[in-house]
Short mmCIF file of C-alpha atoms in Angstrom, two decimals:
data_model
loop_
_atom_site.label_atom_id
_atom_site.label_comp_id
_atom_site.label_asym_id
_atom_site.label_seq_id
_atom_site.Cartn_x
_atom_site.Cartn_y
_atom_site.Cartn_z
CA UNK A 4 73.97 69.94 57.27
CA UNK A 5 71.22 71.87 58.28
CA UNK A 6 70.64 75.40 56.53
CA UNK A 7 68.15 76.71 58.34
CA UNK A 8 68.16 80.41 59.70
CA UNK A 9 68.71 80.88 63.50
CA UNK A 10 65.26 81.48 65.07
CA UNK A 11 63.75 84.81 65.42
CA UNK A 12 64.19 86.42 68.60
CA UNK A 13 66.75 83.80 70.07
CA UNK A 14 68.99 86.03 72.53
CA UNK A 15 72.67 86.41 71.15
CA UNK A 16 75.30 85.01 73.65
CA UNK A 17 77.57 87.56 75.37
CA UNK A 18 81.08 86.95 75.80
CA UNK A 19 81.99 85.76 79.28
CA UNK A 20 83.72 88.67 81.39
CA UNK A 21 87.23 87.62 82.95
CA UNK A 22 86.70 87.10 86.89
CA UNK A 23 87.36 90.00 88.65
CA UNK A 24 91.12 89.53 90.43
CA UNK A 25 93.37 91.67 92.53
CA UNK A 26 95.77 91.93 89.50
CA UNK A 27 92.81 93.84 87.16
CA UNK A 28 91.64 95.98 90.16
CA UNK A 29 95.46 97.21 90.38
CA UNK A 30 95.41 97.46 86.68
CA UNK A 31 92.39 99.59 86.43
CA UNK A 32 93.06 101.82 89.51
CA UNK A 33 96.78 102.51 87.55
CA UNK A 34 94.21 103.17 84.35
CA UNK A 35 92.16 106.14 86.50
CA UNK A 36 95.36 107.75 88.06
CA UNK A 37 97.63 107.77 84.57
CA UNK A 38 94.73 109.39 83.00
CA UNK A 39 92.24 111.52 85.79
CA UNK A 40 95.02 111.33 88.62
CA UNK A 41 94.99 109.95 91.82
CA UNK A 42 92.42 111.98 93.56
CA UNK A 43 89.69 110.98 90.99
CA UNK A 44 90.12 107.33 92.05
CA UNK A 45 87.23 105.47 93.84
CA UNK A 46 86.39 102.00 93.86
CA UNK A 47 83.24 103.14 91.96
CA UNK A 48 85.37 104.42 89.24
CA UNK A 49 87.38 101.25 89.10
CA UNK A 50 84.55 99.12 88.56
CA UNK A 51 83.34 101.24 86.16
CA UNK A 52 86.53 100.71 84.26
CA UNK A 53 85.93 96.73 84.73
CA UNK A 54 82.44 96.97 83.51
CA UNK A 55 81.03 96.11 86.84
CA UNK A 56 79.64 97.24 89.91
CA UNK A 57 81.52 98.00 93.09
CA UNK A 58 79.98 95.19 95.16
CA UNK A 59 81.98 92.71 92.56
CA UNK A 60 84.96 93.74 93.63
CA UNK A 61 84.82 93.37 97.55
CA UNK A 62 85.91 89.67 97.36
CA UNK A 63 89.45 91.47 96.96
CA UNK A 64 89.12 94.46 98.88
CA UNK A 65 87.14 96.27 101.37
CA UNK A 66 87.56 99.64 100.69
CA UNK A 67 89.43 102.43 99.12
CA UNK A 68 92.82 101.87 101.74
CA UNK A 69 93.06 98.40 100.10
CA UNK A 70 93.35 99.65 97.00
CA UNK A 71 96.31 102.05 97.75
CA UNK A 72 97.61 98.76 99.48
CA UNK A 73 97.65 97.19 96.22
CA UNK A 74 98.75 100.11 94.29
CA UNK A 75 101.82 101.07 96.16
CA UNK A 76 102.55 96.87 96.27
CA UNK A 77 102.43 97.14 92.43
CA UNK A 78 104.86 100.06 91.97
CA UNK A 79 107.24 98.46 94.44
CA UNK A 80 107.26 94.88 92.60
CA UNK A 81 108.99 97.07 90.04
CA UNK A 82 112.06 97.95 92.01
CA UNK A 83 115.40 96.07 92.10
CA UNK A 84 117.02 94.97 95.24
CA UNK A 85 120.61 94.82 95.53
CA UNK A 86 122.58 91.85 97.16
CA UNK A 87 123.80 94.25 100.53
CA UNK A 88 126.96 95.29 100.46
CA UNK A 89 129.17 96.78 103.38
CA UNK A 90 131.29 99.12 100.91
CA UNK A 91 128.79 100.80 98.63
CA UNK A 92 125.78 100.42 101.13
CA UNK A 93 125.03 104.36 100.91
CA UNK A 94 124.69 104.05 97.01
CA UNK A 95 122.67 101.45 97.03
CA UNK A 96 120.33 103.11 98.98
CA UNK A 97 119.96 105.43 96.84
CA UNK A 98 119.53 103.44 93.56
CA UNK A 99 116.48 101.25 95.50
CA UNK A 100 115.02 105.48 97.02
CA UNK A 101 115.35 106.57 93.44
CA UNK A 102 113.68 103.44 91.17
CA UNK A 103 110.60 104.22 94.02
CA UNK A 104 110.73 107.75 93.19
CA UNK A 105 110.41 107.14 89.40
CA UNK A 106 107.96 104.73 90.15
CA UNK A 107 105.58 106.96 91.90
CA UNK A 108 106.16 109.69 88.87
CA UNK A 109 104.71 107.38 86.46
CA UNK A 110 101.15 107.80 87.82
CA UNK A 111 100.07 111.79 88.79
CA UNK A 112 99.58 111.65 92.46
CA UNK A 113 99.95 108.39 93.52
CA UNK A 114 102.48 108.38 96.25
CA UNK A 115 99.78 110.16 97.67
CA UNK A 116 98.61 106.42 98.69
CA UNK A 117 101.62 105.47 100.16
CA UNK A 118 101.29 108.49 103.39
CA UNK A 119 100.30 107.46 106.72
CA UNK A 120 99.97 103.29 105.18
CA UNK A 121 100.90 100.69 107.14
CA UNK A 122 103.17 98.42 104.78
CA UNK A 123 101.19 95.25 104.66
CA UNK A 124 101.43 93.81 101.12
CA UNK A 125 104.37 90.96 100.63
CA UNK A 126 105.70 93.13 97.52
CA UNK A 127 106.29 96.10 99.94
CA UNK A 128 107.45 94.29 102.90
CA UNK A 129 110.04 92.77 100.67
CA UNK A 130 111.57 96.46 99.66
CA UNK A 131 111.32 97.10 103.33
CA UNK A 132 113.25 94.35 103.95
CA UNK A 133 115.59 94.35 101.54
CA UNK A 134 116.61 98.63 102.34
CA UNK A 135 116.80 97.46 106.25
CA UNK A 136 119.55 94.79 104.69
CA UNK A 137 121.54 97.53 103.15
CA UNK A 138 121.64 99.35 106.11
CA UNK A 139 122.27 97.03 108.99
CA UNK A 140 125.07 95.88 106.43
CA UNK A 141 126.83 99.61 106.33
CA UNK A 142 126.75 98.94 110.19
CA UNK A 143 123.88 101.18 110.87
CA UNK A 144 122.08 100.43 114.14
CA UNK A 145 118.87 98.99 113.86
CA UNK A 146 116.28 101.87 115.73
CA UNK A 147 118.58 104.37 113.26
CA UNK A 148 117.55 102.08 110.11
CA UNK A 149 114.35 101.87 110.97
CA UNK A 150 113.79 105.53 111.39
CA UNK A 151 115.89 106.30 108.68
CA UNK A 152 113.72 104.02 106.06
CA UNK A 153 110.64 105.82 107.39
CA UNK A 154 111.96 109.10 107.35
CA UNK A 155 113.47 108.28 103.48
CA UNK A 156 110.57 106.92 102.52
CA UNK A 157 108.51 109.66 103.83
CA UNK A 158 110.49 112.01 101.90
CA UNK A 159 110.57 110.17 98.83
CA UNK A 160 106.45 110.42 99.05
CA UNK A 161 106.02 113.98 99.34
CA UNK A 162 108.47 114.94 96.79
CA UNK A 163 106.90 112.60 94.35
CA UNK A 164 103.90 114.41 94.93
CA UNK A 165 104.76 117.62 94.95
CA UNK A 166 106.54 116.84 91.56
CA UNK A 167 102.69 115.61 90.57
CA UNK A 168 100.82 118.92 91.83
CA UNK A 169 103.39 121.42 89.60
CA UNK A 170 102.59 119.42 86.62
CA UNK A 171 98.96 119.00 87.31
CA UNK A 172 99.06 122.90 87.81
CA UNK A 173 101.04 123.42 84.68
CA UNK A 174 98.31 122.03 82.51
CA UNK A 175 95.76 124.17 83.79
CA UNK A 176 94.74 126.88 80.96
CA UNK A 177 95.58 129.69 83.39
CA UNK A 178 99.05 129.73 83.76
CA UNK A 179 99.75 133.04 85.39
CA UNK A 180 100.47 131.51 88.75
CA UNK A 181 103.80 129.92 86.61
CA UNK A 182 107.11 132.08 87.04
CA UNK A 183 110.30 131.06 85.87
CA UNK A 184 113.40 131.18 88.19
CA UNK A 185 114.29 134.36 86.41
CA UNK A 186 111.34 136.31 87.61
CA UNK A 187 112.10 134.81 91.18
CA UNK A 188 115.35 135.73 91.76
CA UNK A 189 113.73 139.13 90.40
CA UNK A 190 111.13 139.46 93.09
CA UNK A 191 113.21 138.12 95.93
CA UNK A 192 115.94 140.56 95.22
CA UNK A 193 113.83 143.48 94.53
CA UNK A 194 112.40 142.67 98.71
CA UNK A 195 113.37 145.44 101.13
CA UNK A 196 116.65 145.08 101.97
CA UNK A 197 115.76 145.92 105.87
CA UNK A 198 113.61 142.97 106.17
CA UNK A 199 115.03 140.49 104.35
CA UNK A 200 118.62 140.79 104.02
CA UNK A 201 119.60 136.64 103.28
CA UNK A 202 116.73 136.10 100.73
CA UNK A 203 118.10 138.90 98.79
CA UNK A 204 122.07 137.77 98.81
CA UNK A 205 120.76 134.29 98.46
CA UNK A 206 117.81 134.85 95.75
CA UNK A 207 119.99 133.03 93.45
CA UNK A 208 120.98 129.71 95.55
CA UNK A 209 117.21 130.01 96.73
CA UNK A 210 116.07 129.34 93.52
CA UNK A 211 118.63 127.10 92.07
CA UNK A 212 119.06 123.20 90.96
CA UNK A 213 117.55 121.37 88.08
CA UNK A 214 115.74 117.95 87.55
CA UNK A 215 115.88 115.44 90.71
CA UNK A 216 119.34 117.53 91.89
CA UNK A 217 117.79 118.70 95.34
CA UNK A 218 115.92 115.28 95.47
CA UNK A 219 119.89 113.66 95.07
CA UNK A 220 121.15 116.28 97.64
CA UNK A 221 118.50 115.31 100.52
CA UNK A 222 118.84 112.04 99.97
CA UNK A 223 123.36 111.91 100.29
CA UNK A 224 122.62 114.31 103.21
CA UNK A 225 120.50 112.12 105.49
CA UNK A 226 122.48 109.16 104.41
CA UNK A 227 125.60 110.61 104.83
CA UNK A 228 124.73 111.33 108.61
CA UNK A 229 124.19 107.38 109.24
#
């Protein structure tokens, strides 16, 4: 066996990098958002979480609307699909509305992604699909379902990202903008009574509800109208 050193100034190999898949671009895009949020996410960024530079990752997609294509595909492979059924239809739709909610909580901003897309990705179209089931089962009509899911879906979006702005806002430093309910039903019932008459008898239903309660509530109201 041979015992000699390893030559002088012969180049260490480096460890081959993993190709570059759709899979790791959704993983590091998830990696920005849970930590910066969703509006610090760039395809830059992402490839600078991969060790790489952008142009390595256009093979999978072509721009920043891919990736939320990809993102929202990955939150909704999460989400179990009941088998339809005729009698509990309504709650059903409900479960499958609030696993996407939670979903989008998970990562600060990121329904954000899902607003004005086109559902493209099979992972998505498959939660379209299987919502549309539930409801053409409950004997909905099928223009109604359809603008029902988009108007549900729609919903579910915003409030997710609402949700995402108040805790963004509540880790700022300067935290006088925060007021509890207390102090609210304090201001709006300390409003001239001339001008506002139902804010002030209402201050307290104004300001009430805790957790995902008013999320629940707009969600049984829409789909109890179907």
């Amino acid at each position: 066996m041979s015992t000699d050193p390893p030559r002088a100034g012969r180049p260490e190999r480096r460890p081959r990098k993993p190709p570059i898949t759709a899979d790791r671009i959704t993983d590091a895009a998830l990696q920005v958002i849970a930590a910066e949020g969703y509006d610090a996410l760039t395809v830059r960024r992402v490839a600078a979480v991969l060790d790489t530079g952008p142009s390595s990752l256009y093979a999978h997609i072509v721009n920043k609307d891919d990736l939320d294509d990809l993102l929202v595909a990955r939150l909704c492979a999460e989400i179990q699909l009941p088998g339809p059924d005729p009698v509990t239809w309504r709650e059903q739709l409900i479960d499958v509305f609030v696993q996407l909610r939670d979903q989008y909580l998970k990562y600060p901003g990121v329904s954000k992604a899902a607003l004005a897309m086109m559902p493209m990705h099979l992972e998505t179209l498959r939660v379209q699909e299987g919502l549309l089931a539930i409801m053409l089962a409950g004997g909905v009509e099928p223009r109604a379902a359809a603008w029902t899911l988009d108007a549900l879906t729609l919903y579910v979006s915003a409030y997710a990202l609402e949700r995402s702005l108040v805790r963004q806002r509540q880790q700022h430093h300067d935290d006088a903008w925060i007021v509890s309910r207390e102090d609210m039903v304090d201001r709006f019932t300390a409003l001239p009574a001339d001008r506002f008459p139902l804010t002030r008898r209402l201050a307290a239903e104004l300001n009430s509800g805790d957790g995902h309660d008013r999320f629940d509530f707009t969600l049984r109201m829409i789909i109890g109208k179907l």
